[in-house]
């Protein structure tokens, strides 16, 4: 569980750093489209908030962290694949994104994490509405 928290902490720091860079760029440079620049900054900010929330939830071993972190890793995987393609391909950045993403997916699907984040319910599966 500590390794998962460490990976999420690094990803959260990188995302917060990206928000800071985007805010500085927004204030110091003239974007081709102000609305696109603001929208990108807001979306990256929301992503950063989500990863920070996942990090803190992983420290508390919340059940929902596994699904949220897996979705985040899949989003990162798609971004990494995108960096290998097109006229502005950046393979080094793609590799730097891909390595922690694959590690995160493998950790999330490992037996110890699955067991640690399993909710034990007497009598088997229970619907969300039935949980007090």
GROMACS .gro file of N, CA, C and O in nm:
model
  528
    1UNK      N    1   0.083  -0.119   0.000
    1UNK     CA    2   0.000   0.000   0.000
    1UNK      C    3   0.088   0.126   0.000
    1UNK      O    4   0.050   0.227  -0.058
    2UNK      N    5   0.203   0.117   0.065
    2UNK     CA    6   0.293   0.232   0.070
    2UNK      C    7   0.347   0.268  -0.069
    2UNK      O    8   0.362   0.385  -0.100
    3UNK      N    9   0.375   0.166  -0.148
    3UNK     CA   10   0.426   0.192  -0.283
    3UNK      C   11   0.320   0.261  -0.368
    3UNK      O   12   0.351   0.353  -0.444
    4UNK      N   13   0.196   0.219  -0.354
    4UNK     CA   14   0.086   0.285  -0.426
    4UNK      C   15   0.075   0.430  -0.382
    4UNK      O   16   0.062   0.521  -0.465
    5UNK      N   17   0.082   0.455  -0.252
    5UNK     CA   18   0.076   0.592  -0.201
    5UNK      C   19   0.192   0.675  -0.252
    5UNK      O   20   0.175   0.792  -0.285
    6UNK      N   21   0.310   0.614  -0.261
    6UNK     CA   22   0.427   0.686  -0.311
    6UNK      C   23   0.409   0.726  -0.458
    6UNK      O   24   0.435   0.840  -0.496
    7UNK      N   25   0.361   0.633  -0.539
    7UNK     CA   26   0.337   0.663  -0.680
    7UNK      C   27   0.233   0.773  -0.694
    7UNK      O   28   0.250   0.867  -0.772
    8UNK      N   29   0.124   0.765  -0.617
    8UNK     CA   30   0.021   0.868  -0.624
    8UNK      C   31   0.074   1.003  -0.573
    8UNK      O   32   0.037   1.108  -0.627
    9UNK      N   33   0.162   1.002  -0.475
    9UNK     CA   34   0.221   1.126  -0.425
    9UNK      C   35   0.305   1.193  -0.533
    9UNK      O   36   0.295   1.315  -0.555
   10UNK      N   37   0.387   1.115  -0.602
   10UNK     CA   38   0.470   1.170  -0.709
   10UNK      C   39   0.382   1.224  -0.822
   10UNK      O   40   0.405   1.334  -0.873
   11UNK      N   41   0.280   1.148  -0.858
   11UNK     CA   42   0.189   1.194  -0.964
   11UNK      C   43   0.116   1.321  -0.922
   11UNK      O   44   0.096   1.412  -1.004
   12UNK      N   45   0.076   1.329  -0.795
   12UNK     CA   46   0.008   1.449  -0.746
   12UNK      C   47   0.102   1.570  -0.751
   12UNK      O   48   0.060   1.679  -0.793
   13UNK      N   49   0.226   1.551  -0.711
   13UNK     CA   50   0.323   1.662  -0.716
   13UNK      C   51   0.347   1.709  -0.859
   13UNK      O   52   0.355   1.830  -0.885
   14UNK      N   53   0.356   1.615  -0.951
   14UNK     CA   54   0.376   1.652  -1.092
   14UNK      C   55   0.254   1.728  -1.144
   14UNK      O   56   0.268   1.829  -1.215
   15UNK      N   57   0.136   1.683  -1.108
   15UNK     CA   58   0.015   1.752  -1.154
   15UNK      C   59   0.003   1.892  -1.095
   15UNK      O   60  -0.033   1.987  -1.165
   16UNK      N   61   0.034   1.907  -0.968
   16UNK     CA   62   0.031   2.040  -0.905
   16UNK      C   63   0.136   2.130  -0.972
   16UNK      O   64   0.110   2.247  -0.999
   17UNK      N   65   0.252   2.073  -1.001
   17UNK     CA   66   0.355   2.148  -1.073
   17UNK      C   67   0.308   2.192  -1.210
   17UNK      O   68   0.337   2.304  -1.254
   18UNK      N   69   0.236   2.104  -1.279
   18UNK     CA   70   0.183   2.139  -1.411
   18UNK      C   71   0.083   2.254  -1.401
   18UNK      O   72   0.081   2.344  -1.486
   19UNK      N   73   0.002   2.254  -1.296
   19UNK     CA   74  -0.094   2.364  -1.276
   19UNK      C   75  -0.019   2.495  -1.253
   19UNK      O   76  -0.055   2.599  -1.310
   20UNK      N   77   0.086   2.490  -1.172
   20UNK     CA   78   0.164   2.611  -1.146
   20UNK      C   79   0.226   2.664  -1.275
   20UNK      O   80   0.221   2.784  -1.304
   21UNK      N   81   0.285   2.575  -1.356
   21UNK     CA   82   0.345   2.616  -1.483
   21UNK      C   83   0.239   2.677  -1.575
   21UNK      O   84   0.262   2.782  -1.637
   22UNK      N   85   0.123   2.614  -1.582
   22UNK     CA   86   0.016   2.668  -1.667
   22UNK      C   87  -0.032   2.804  -1.618
   22UNK      O   88  -0.060   2.893  -1.699
   23UNK      N   89  -0.042   2.821  -1.487
   23UNK     CA   90  -0.083   2.951  -1.433
   23UNK      C   91   0.020   3.059  -1.463
   23UNK      O   92  -0.015   3.172  -1.501
   24UNK      N   93   0.148   3.026  -1.446
   24UNK     CA   94   0.254   3.122  -1.478
   24UNK      C   95   0.250   3.157  -1.626
   24UNK      O   96   0.260   3.275  -1.663
   25UNK      N   97   0.237   3.056  -1.710
   25UNK     CA   98   0.229   3.082  -1.854
   25UNK      C   99   0.108   3.169  -1.888
   25UNK      O  100   0.116   3.257  -1.974
   26UNK      N  101  -0.002   3.142  -1.821
   26UNK     CA  102  -0.124   3.218  -1.847
   26UNK      C  103  -0.106   3.365  -1.811
   26UNK      O  104  -0.159   3.454  -1.879
   27UNK      N  105  -0.029   3.391  -1.706
   27UNK     CA  106  -0.008   3.529  -1.660
   27UNK      C  107   0.104   3.601  -1.735
   27UNK      O  108   0.104   3.724  -1.742
   28UNK      N  109   0.200   3.527  -1.787
   28UNK     CA  110   0.319   3.592  -1.845
   28UNK      C  111   0.324   3.587  -1.998
   28UNK      O  112   0.402   3.660  -2.058
   29UNK      N  113   0.247   3.499  -2.060
   29UNK     CA  114   0.252   3.486  -2.205
   29UNK      C  115   0.113   3.511  -2.264
   29UNK      O  116   0.012   3.498  -2.196
   30UNK      N  117   0.114   3.542  -2.390
   30UNK     CA  118  -0.013   3.566  -2.459
   30UNK      C  119  -0.050   3.439  -2.536
   30UNK      O  120   0.014   3.404  -2.636
   31UNK      N  121  -0.155   3.369  -2.492
   31UNK     CA  122  -0.195   3.247  -2.561
   31UNK      C  123  -0.266   3.278  -2.693
   31UNK      O  124  -0.324   3.385  -2.710
   32UNK      N  125  -0.260   3.182  -2.785
   32UNK     CA  126  -0.331   3.197  -2.912
   32UNK      C  127  -0.482   3.205  -2.887
   32UNK      O  128  -0.554   3.276  -2.956
   33UNK      N  129  -0.529   3.132  -2.787
   33UNK     CA  130  -0.670   3.134  -2.749
   33UNK      C  131  -0.679   3.138  -2.597
   33UNK      O  132  -0.645   3.041  -2.530
   34UNK      N  133  -0.723   3.249  -2.544
   34UNK     CA  134  -0.732   3.266  -2.399
   34UNK      C  135  -0.831   3.166  -2.339
   34UNK      O  136  -0.805   3.107  -2.234
   35UNK      N  137  -0.943   3.144  -2.407
   35UNK     CA  138  -1.043   3.052  -2.352
   35UNK      C  139  -0.989   2.909  -2.347
   35UNK      O  140  -1.013   2.837  -2.249
   36UNK      N  141  -0.914   2.868  -2.447
   36UNK     CA  142  -0.854   2.734  -2.445
   36UNK      C  143  -0.749   2.723  -2.336
   36UNK      O  144  -0.739   2.620  -2.268
   37UNK      N  145  -0.670   2.827  -2.317
   37UNK     CA  146  -0.567   2.825  -2.214
   37UNK      C  147  -0.628   2.817  -2.074
   37UNK      O  148  -0.582   2.741  -1.989
   38UNK      N  149  -0.735   2.893  -2.052
   38UNK     CA  150  -0.803   2.889  -1.922
   38UNK      C  151  -0.868   2.752  -1.902
   38UNK      O  152  -0.858   2.693  -1.793
   39UNK      N  153  -0.931   2.700  -2.005
   39UNK     CA  154  -0.996   2.568  -1.994
   39UNK      C  155  -0.893   2.459  -1.964
   39UNK      O  156  -0.918   2.372  -1.878
   40UNK      N  157  -0.780   2.463  -2.030
   40UNK     CA  158  -0.675   2.365  -2.004
   40UNK      C  159  -0.625   2.375  -1.861
   40UNK      O  160  -0.608   2.273  -1.793
   41UNK      N  161  -0.605   2.497  -1.813
   41UNK     CA  162  -0.558   2.518  -1.676
   41UNK      C  163  -0.660   2.465  -1.576
   41UNK      O  164  -0.623   2.399  -1.478
   42UNK      N  165  -0.787   2.492  -1.599
   42UNK     CA  166  -0.892   2.443  -1.508
   42UNK      C  167  -0.899   2.291  -1.509
   42UNK      O  168  -0.907   2.228  -1.403
   43UNK      N  169  -0.892   2.230  -1.627
   43UNK     CA  170  -0.898   2.084  -1.635
   43UNK      C  171  -0.778   2.017  -1.567
   43UNK      O  172  -0.794   1.918  -1.496
   44UNK      N  173  -0.660   2.073  -1.587
   44UNK     CA  174  -0.542   2.017  -1.521
   44UNK      C  175  -0.554   2.039  -1.370
   44UNK      O  176  -0.515   1.952  -1.291
   45UNK      N  177  -0.609   2.151  -1.328
   45UNK     CA  178  -0.632   2.176  -1.185
   45UNK      C  179  -0.728   2.075  -1.125
   45UNK      O  180  -0.705   2.025  -1.013
   46UNK      N  181  -0.833   2.042  -1.198
   46UNK     CA  182  -0.928   1.940  -1.149
   46UNK      C  183  -0.860   1.803  -1.142
   46UNK      O  184  -0.882   1.727  -1.046
   47UNK      N  185  -0.779   1.772  -1.241
   47UNK     CA  186  -0.705   1.647  -1.239
   47UNK      C  187  -0.609   1.641  -1.122
   47UNK      O  188  -0.597   1.538  -1.054
   48UNK      N  189  -0.542   1.752  -1.095
   48UNK     CA  190  -0.449   1.757  -0.981
   48UNK      C  191  -0.524   1.737  -0.850
   48UNK      O  192  -0.478   1.663  -0.762
   49UNK      N  193  -0.639   1.801  -0.836
   49UNK     CA  194  -0.719   1.784  -0.715
   49UNK      C  195  -0.760   1.638  -0.697
   49UNK      O  196  -0.760   1.584  -0.585
   50UNK      N  197  -0.796   1.573  -0.807
   50UNK     CA  198  -0.837   1.433  -0.802
   50UNK      C  199  -0.721   1.343  -0.757
   50UNK      O  200  -0.738   1.256  -0.672
   51UNK      N  201  -0.603   1.366  -0.811
   51UNK     CA  202  -0.489   1.282  -0.775
   51UNK      C  203  -0.448   1.307  -0.630
   51UNK      O  204  -0.411   1.214  -0.558
   52UNK      N  205  -0.456   1.431  -0.585
   52UNK     CA  206  -0.428   1.460  -0.444
   52UNK      C  207  -0.529   1.388  -0.354
   52UNK      O  208  -0.491   1.329  -0.252
   53UNK      N  209  -0.655   1.389  -0.393
   53UNK     CA  210  -0.758   1.316  -0.317
   53UNK      C  211  -0.729   1.166  -0.316
   53UNK      O  212  -0.744   1.099  -0.213
   54UNK      N  213  -0.687   1.111  -0.430
   54UNK     CA  214  -0.651   0.970  -0.435
   54UNK      C  215  -0.534   0.939  -0.343
   54UNK      O  216  -0.532   0.836  -0.275
   55UNK      N  217  -0.436   1.027  -0.340
   55UNK     CA  218  -0.320   1.008  -0.253
   55UNK      C  219  -0.363   1.000  -0.107
   55UNK      O  220  -0.326   0.906  -0.035
   56UNK      N  221  -0.442   1.097  -0.061
   56UNK     CA  222  -0.485   1.096   0.079
   56UNK      C  223  -0.574   0.977   0.110
   56UNK      O  224  -0.568   0.919   0.218
   57UNK      N  225  -0.658   0.937   0.014
   57UNK     CA  226  -0.742   0.820   0.034
   57UNK      C  227  -0.658   0.692   0.042
   57UNK      O  228  -0.692   0.600   0.117
   58UNK      N  229  -0.549   0.687  -0.034
   58UNK     CA  230  -0.462   0.569  -0.028
   58UNK      C  231  -0.393   0.559   0.107
   58UNK      O  232  -0.369   0.449   0.157
   59UNK      N  233  -0.363   0.672   0.168
   59UNK     CA  234  -0.303   0.669   0.302
   59UNK      C  235  -0.399   0.612   0.405
   59UNK      O  236  -0.358   0.551   0.503
   60UNK      N  237  -0.528   0.633   0.382
   60UNK     CA  238  -0.631   0.583   0.474
   60UNK      C  239  -0.689   0.448   0.430
   60UNK      O  240  -0.782   0.398   0.492
   61UNK      N  241  -0.635   0.394   0.321
   61UNK     CA  242  -0.679   0.265   0.266
   61UNK      C  243  -0.829   0.262   0.241
   61UNK      O  244  -0.898   0.166   0.272
   62UNK      N  245  -0.880   0.368   0.180
   62UNK     CA  246  -1.022   0.374   0.146
   62UNK      C  247  -1.050   0.275   0.032
   62UNK      O  248  -0.970   0.259  -0.059
   63UNK      N  249  -1.165   0.213   0.038
   63UNK     CA  250  -1.201   0.111  -0.060
   63UNK      C  251  -1.207   0.168  -0.202
   63UNK      O  252  -1.164   0.104  -0.298
   64UNK      N  253  -1.256   0.289  -0.218
   64UNK     CA  254  -1.278   0.347  -0.350
   64UNK      C  255  -1.150   0.391  -0.419
   64UNK      O  256  -1.153   0.423  -0.538
   65UNK      N  257  -1.037   0.393  -0.350
   65UNK     CA  258  -0.915   0.443  -0.410
   65UNK      C  259  -0.868   0.354  -0.526
   65UNK      O  260  -0.810   0.403  -0.622
   66UNK      N  261  -0.894   0.227  -0.518
   66UNK     CA  262  -0.847   0.135  -0.623
   66UNK      C  263  -0.908   0.169  -0.758
   66UNK      O  264  -0.839   0.179  -0.859
   67UNK      N  265  -1.039   0.186  -0.762
   67UNK     CA  266  -1.105   0.219  -0.888
   67UNK      C  267  -1.065   0.355  -0.942
   67UNK      O  268  -1.038   0.371  -1.060
   68UNK      N  269  -1.060   0.454  -0.853
   68UNK     CA  270  -1.022   0.589  -0.895
   68UNK      C  271  -0.879   0.595  -0.946
   68UNK      O  272  -0.850   0.659  -1.046
   69UNK      N  273  -0.789   0.526  -0.877
   69UNK     CA  274  -0.649   0.526  -0.918
   69UNK      C  275  -0.630   0.449  -1.048
   69UNK      O  276  -0.548   0.488  -1.133
   70UNK      N  277  -0.707   0.343  -1.068
   70UNK     CA  278  -0.696   0.267  -1.192
   70UNK      C  279  -0.744   0.352  -1.311
   70UNK      O  280  -0.678   0.354  -1.416
   71UNK      N  281  -0.852   0.424  -1.294
   71UNK     CA  282  -0.900   0.515  -1.399
   71UNK      C  283  -0.793   0.620  -1.428
   71UNK      O  284  -0.764   0.651  -1.545
   72UNK      N  285  -0.731   0.675  -1.323
   72UNK     CA  286  -0.627   0.775  -1.343
   72UNK      C  287  -0.508   0.717  -1.421
   72UNK      O  288  -0.454   0.781  -1.510
   73UNK      N  289  -0.470   0.594  -1.388
   73UNK     CA  290  -0.358   0.531  -1.458
   73UNK      C  291  -0.392   0.509  -1.605
   73UNK      O  292  -0.307   0.525  -1.693
   74UNK      N  293  -0.517   0.473  -1.634
   74UNK     CA  294  -0.558   0.453  -1.774
   74UNK      C  295  -0.559   0.585  -1.851
   74UNK      O  296  -0.522   0.589  -1.969
   75UNK      N  297  -0.598   0.694  -1.785
   75UNK     CA  298  -0.591   0.826  -1.849
   75UNK      C  299  -0.446   0.860  -1.880
   75UNK      O  300  -0.413   0.907  -1.990
   76UNK      N  301  -0.357   0.836  -1.784
   76UNK     CA  302  -0.215   0.862  -1.806
   76UNK      C  303  -0.159   0.775  -1.919
   76UNK      O  304  -0.075   0.820  -1.996
   77UNK      N  305  -0.205   0.652  -1.927
   77UNK     CA  306  -0.160   0.562  -2.033
   77UNK      C  307  -0.197   0.620  -2.169
   77UNK      O  308  -0.116   0.621  -2.262
   78UNK      N  309  -0.319   0.671  -2.181
   78UNK     CA  310  -0.364   0.731  -2.307
   78UNK      C  311  -0.280   0.855  -2.340
   78UNK      O  312  -0.243   0.876  -2.457
   79UNK      N  313  -0.248   0.935  -2.240
   79UNK     CA  314  -0.163   1.053  -2.263
   79UNK      C  315  -0.024   1.010  -2.307
   79UNK      O  316   0.034   1.067  -2.400
   80UNK      N  317   0.031   0.907  -2.243
   80UNK     CA  318   0.165   0.858  -2.279
   80UNK      C  319   0.168   0.809  -2.423
   80UNK      O  320   0.261   0.839  -2.498
   81UNK      N  321   0.066   0.733  -2.462
   81UNK     CA  322   0.060   0.684  -2.600
   81UNK      C  323   0.053   0.800  -2.697
   81UNK      O  324   0.117   0.800  -2.802
   82UNK      N  325  -0.021   0.904  -2.662
   82UNK     CA  326  -0.032   1.022  -2.748
   82UNK      C  327   0.099   1.095  -2.766
   82UNK      O  328   0.123   1.157  -2.870
   83UNK      N  329   0.187   1.088  -2.666
   83UNK     CA  330   0.315   1.159  -2.679
   83UNK      C  331   0.411   1.089  -2.775
   83UNK      O  332   0.510   1.149  -2.816
   84UNK      N  333   0.383   0.965  -2.812
   84UNK     CA  334   0.468   0.893  -2.908
   84UNK      C  335   0.426   0.921  -3.053
   84UNK      O  336   0.495   0.878  -3.145
   85UNK      N  337   0.316   0.990  -3.074
   85UNK     CA  338   0.259   1.004  -3.208
   85UNK      C  339   0.257   1.150  -3.253
   85UNK      O  340   0.263   1.242  -3.172
   86UNK      N  341   0.244   1.169  -3.383
   86UNK     CA  342   0.223   1.302  -3.440
   86UNK      C  343   0.350   1.378  -3.470
   86UNK      O  344   0.461   1.331  -3.448
   87UNK      N  345   0.332   1.499  -3.522
   87UNK     CA  346   0.444   1.585  -3.561
   87UNK      C  347   0.525   1.632  -3.441
   87UNK      O  348   0.645   1.655  -3.451
   88UNK      N  349   0.460   1.649  -3.328
   88UNK     CA  350   0.529   1.698  -3.208
   88UNK      C  351   0.554   1.586  -3.107
   88UNK      O  352   0.548   1.608  -2.987
   89UNK      N  353   0.582   1.467  -3.157
   89UNK     CA  354   0.603   1.351  -3.069
   89UNK      C  355   0.719   1.376  -2.973
   89UNK      O  356   0.822   1.432  -3.012
   90UNK      N  357   0.700   1.334  -2.849
   90UNK     CA  358   0.801   1.348  -2.745
   90UNK      C  359   0.820   1.212  -2.677
   90UNK      O  360   0.766   1.188  -2.569
   91UNK      N  361   0.895   1.120  -2.739
   91UNK     CA  362   0.907   0.985  -2.684
   91UNK      C  363   0.964   0.980  -2.543
   91UNK      O  364   0.921   0.897  -2.462
   92UNK      N  365   1.057   1.068  -2.509
   92UNK     CA  366   1.114   1.067  -2.374
   92UNK      C  367   1.007   1.099  -2.270
   92UNK      O  368   0.998   1.032  -2.166
   93UNK      N  369   0.925   1.197  -2.298
   93UNK     CA  370   0.816   1.231  -2.207
   93UNK      C  371   0.718   1.115  -2.197
   93UNK      O  372   0.669   1.082  -2.089
   94UNK      N  373   0.691   1.050  -2.310
   94UNK     CA  374   0.603   0.933  -2.309
   94UNK      C  375   0.655   0.822  -2.220
   94UNK      O  376   0.578   0.762  -2.143
   95UNK      N  377   0.784   0.796  -2.226
   95UNK     CA  378   0.844   0.692  -2.141
   95UNK      C  379   0.835   0.733  -1.995
   95UNK      O  380   0.804   0.650  -1.908
   96UNK      N  381   0.861   0.861  -1.965
   96UNK     CA  382   0.854   0.909  -1.826
   96UNK      C  383   0.713   0.900  -1.770
   96UNK      O  384   0.695   0.885  -1.649
   97UNK      N  385   0.614   0.911  -1.854
   97UNK     CA  386   0.475   0.895  -1.809
   97UNK      C  387   0.439   0.747  -1.801
   97UNK      O  388   0.371   0.702  -1.708
   98UNK      N  389   0.488   0.669  -1.897
   98UNK     CA  390   0.449   0.528  -1.908
   98UNK      C  391   0.504   0.442  -1.794
   98UNK      O  392   0.434   0.352  -1.745
   99UNK      N  393   0.625   0.467  -1.749
   99UNK     CA  394   0.686   0.382  -1.645
   99UNK      C  395   0.605   0.384  -1.515
   99UNK      O  396   0.566   0.277  -1.465
  100UNK      N  397   0.576   0.501  -1.455
  100UNK     CA  398   0.496   0.496  -1.332
  100UNK      C  399   0.352   0.451  -1.356
  100UNK      O  400   0.289   0.394  -1.267
  101UNK      N  401   0.302   0.473  -1.477
  101UNK     CA  402   0.166   0.429  -1.509
  101UNK      C  403   0.157   0.277  -1.507
  101UNK      O  404   0.066   0.220  -1.445
  102UNK      N  405   0.250   0.211  -1.574
  102UNK     CA  406   0.249   0.064  -1.575
  102UNK      C  407   0.273   0.009  -1.434
  102UNK      O  408   0.207  -0.085  -1.391
  103UNK      N  409   0.366   0.071  -1.361
  103UNK     CA  410   0.390   0.028  -1.223
  103UNK      C  411   0.264   0.044  -1.140
  103UNK      O  412   0.229  -0.045  -1.061
  104UNK      N  413   0.195   0.156  -1.156
  104UNK     CA  414   0.071   0.179  -1.081
  104UNK      C  415  -0.036   0.077  -1.113
  104UNK      O  416  -0.105   0.027  -1.023
  105UNK      N  417  -0.051   0.045  -1.241
  105UNK     CA  418  -0.152  -0.054  -1.280
  105UNK      C  419  -0.118  -0.191  -1.221
  105UNK      O  420  -0.205  -0.260  -1.167
  106UNK      N  421   0.008  -0.230  -1.231
  106UNK     CA  422   0.048  -0.360  -1.174
  106UNK      C  423   0.027  -0.364  -1.024
  106UNK      O  424  -0.017  -0.466  -0.970
  107UNK      N  425   0.059  -0.256  -0.955
  107UNK     CA  426   0.038  -0.253  -0.810
  107UNK      C  427  -0.110  -0.259  -0.777
  107UNK      O  428  -0.152  -0.331  -0.687
  108UNK      N  429  -0.191  -0.182  -0.850
  108UNK     CA  430  -0.336  -0.181  -0.822
  108UNK      C  431  -0.401  -0.316  -0.845
  108UNK      O  432  -0.498  -0.351  -0.777
  109UNK      N  433  -0.349  -0.393  -0.939
  109UNK     CA  434  -0.408  -0.523  -0.969
  109UNK      C  435  -0.342  -0.638  -0.892
  109UNK      O  436  -0.380  -0.753  -0.910
  110UNK      N  437  -0.245  -0.605  -0.808
  110UNK     CA  438  -0.176  -0.709  -0.732
  110UNK      C  439  -0.265  -0.763  -0.620
  110UNK      O  440  -0.355  -0.695  -0.571
  111UNK      N  441  -0.237  -0.886  -0.581
  111UNK     CA  442  -0.315  -0.952  -0.476
  111UNK      C  443  -0.313  -0.876  -0.343
  111UNK      O  444  -0.418  -0.859  -0.281
  112UNK      N  445  -0.195  -0.829  -0.294
  112UNK     CA  446  -0.196  -0.759  -0.165
  112UNK      C  447  -0.283  -0.633  -0.163
  112UNK      O  448  -0.351  -0.607  -0.064
  113UNK      N  449  -0.284  -0.558  -0.272
  113UNK     CA  450  -0.367  -0.437  -0.276
  113UNK      C  451  -0.514  -0.476  -0.285
  113UNK      O  452  -0.599  -0.415  -0.220
  114UNK      N  453  -0.544  -0.578  -0.363
  114UNK     CA  454  -0.682  -0.624  -0.374
  114UNK      C  455  -0.735  -0.667  -0.238
  114UNK      O  456  -0.846  -0.631  -0.199
  115UNK      N  457  -0.655  -0.740  -0.164
  115UNK     CA  458  -0.696  -0.788  -0.032
  115UNK      C  459  -0.706  -0.670   0.065
  115UNK      O  460  -0.802  -0.661   0.143
  116UNK      N  461  -0.609  -0.578   0.060
  116UNK     CA  462  -0.608  -0.465   0.153
  116UNK      C  463  -0.727  -0.373   0.133
  116UNK      O  464  -0.775  -0.313   0.229
  117UNK      N  465  -0.776  -0.363   0.011
  117UNK     CA  466  -0.885  -0.270  -0.017
  117UNK      C  467  -1.021  -0.338  -0.032
  117UNK      O  468  -1.117  -0.276  -0.075
  118UNK      N  469  -1.027  -0.464   0.004
  118UNK     CA  470  -1.154  -0.537  -0.005
  118UNK      C  471  -1.241  -0.503   0.115
  118UNK      O  472  -1.194  -0.498   0.227
  119UNK      N  473  -1.367  -0.481   0.090
  119UNK     CA  474  -1.462  -0.457   0.198
  119UNK      C  475  -1.527  -0.589   0.233
  119UNK      O  476  -1.594  -0.651   0.150
  120UNK      N  477  -1.506  -0.632   0.354
  120UNK     CA  478  -1.566  -0.757   0.399
  120UNK      C  479  -1.709  -0.729   0.447
  120UNK      O  480  -1.732  -0.643   0.531
  121UNK      N  481  -1.803  -0.802   0.391
  121UNK     CA  482  -1.943  -0.787   0.427
  121UNK      C  483  -1.993  -0.923   0.473
  121UNK      O  484  -1.981  -1.021   0.400
  122UNK      N  485  -2.049  -0.931   0.594
  122UNK     CA  486  -2.102  -1.059   0.640
  122UNK      C  487  -2.212  -1.109   0.545
  122UNK      O  488  -2.300  -1.033   0.507
  123UNK      N  489  -2.201  -1.231   0.504
  123UNK     CA  490  -2.301  -1.288   0.416
  123UNK      C  491  -2.275  -1.263   0.269
  123UNK      O  492  -2.361  -1.289   0.186
  124UNK      N  493  -2.161  -1.210   0.233
  124UNK     CA  494  -2.127  -1.192   0.091
  124UNK      C  495  -2.153  -1.051   0.042
  124UNK      O  496  -2.151  -0.955   0.117
  125UNK      N  497  -2.184  -1.042  -0.087
  125UNK     CA  498  -2.202  -0.913  -0.154
  125UNK      C  499  -2.324  -0.840  -0.100
  125UNK      O  500  -2.426  -0.899  -0.071
  126UNK      N  501  -2.311  -0.709  -0.089
  126UNK     CA  502  -2.421  -0.629  -0.038
  126UNK      C  503  -2.435  -0.505  -0.127
  126UNK      O  504  -2.335  -0.444  -0.164
  127UNK      N  505  -2.556  -0.471  -0.159
  127UNK     CA  506  -2.582  -0.354  -0.243
  127UNK      C  507  -2.547  -0.226  -0.165
  127UNK      O  508  -2.558  -0.221  -0.044
  128UNK      N  509  -2.507  -0.123  -0.238
  128UNK     CA  510  -2.470   0.005  -0.178
  128UNK      C  511  -2.584   0.060  -0.091
  128UNK      O  512  -2.561   0.113   0.015
  129UNK      N  513  -2.708   0.049  -0.139
  129UNK     CA  514  -2.822   0.104  -0.064
  129UNK      C  515  -2.847   0.029   0.067
  129UNK      O  516  -2.908   0.080   0.158
  130UNK      N  517  -2.798  -0.096   0.076
  130UNK     CA  518  -2.818  -0.176   0.197
  130UNK      C  519  -2.714  -0.146   0.305
  130UNK      O  520  -2.728  -0.189   0.418
  131UNK      N  521  -2.609  -0.074   0.270
  131UNK     CA  522  -2.501  -0.046   0.366
  131UNK      C  523  -2.544   0.069   0.455
  131UNK      O  524  -2.583   0.175   0.406
  132UNK      N  525  -2.538   0.052   0.586
  132UNK     CA  526  -2.583   0.158   0.678
  132UNK      C  527  -2.492   0.278   0.676
  132UNK      O  528  -2.382   0.278   0.644
   0.00000   0.00000   0.00000
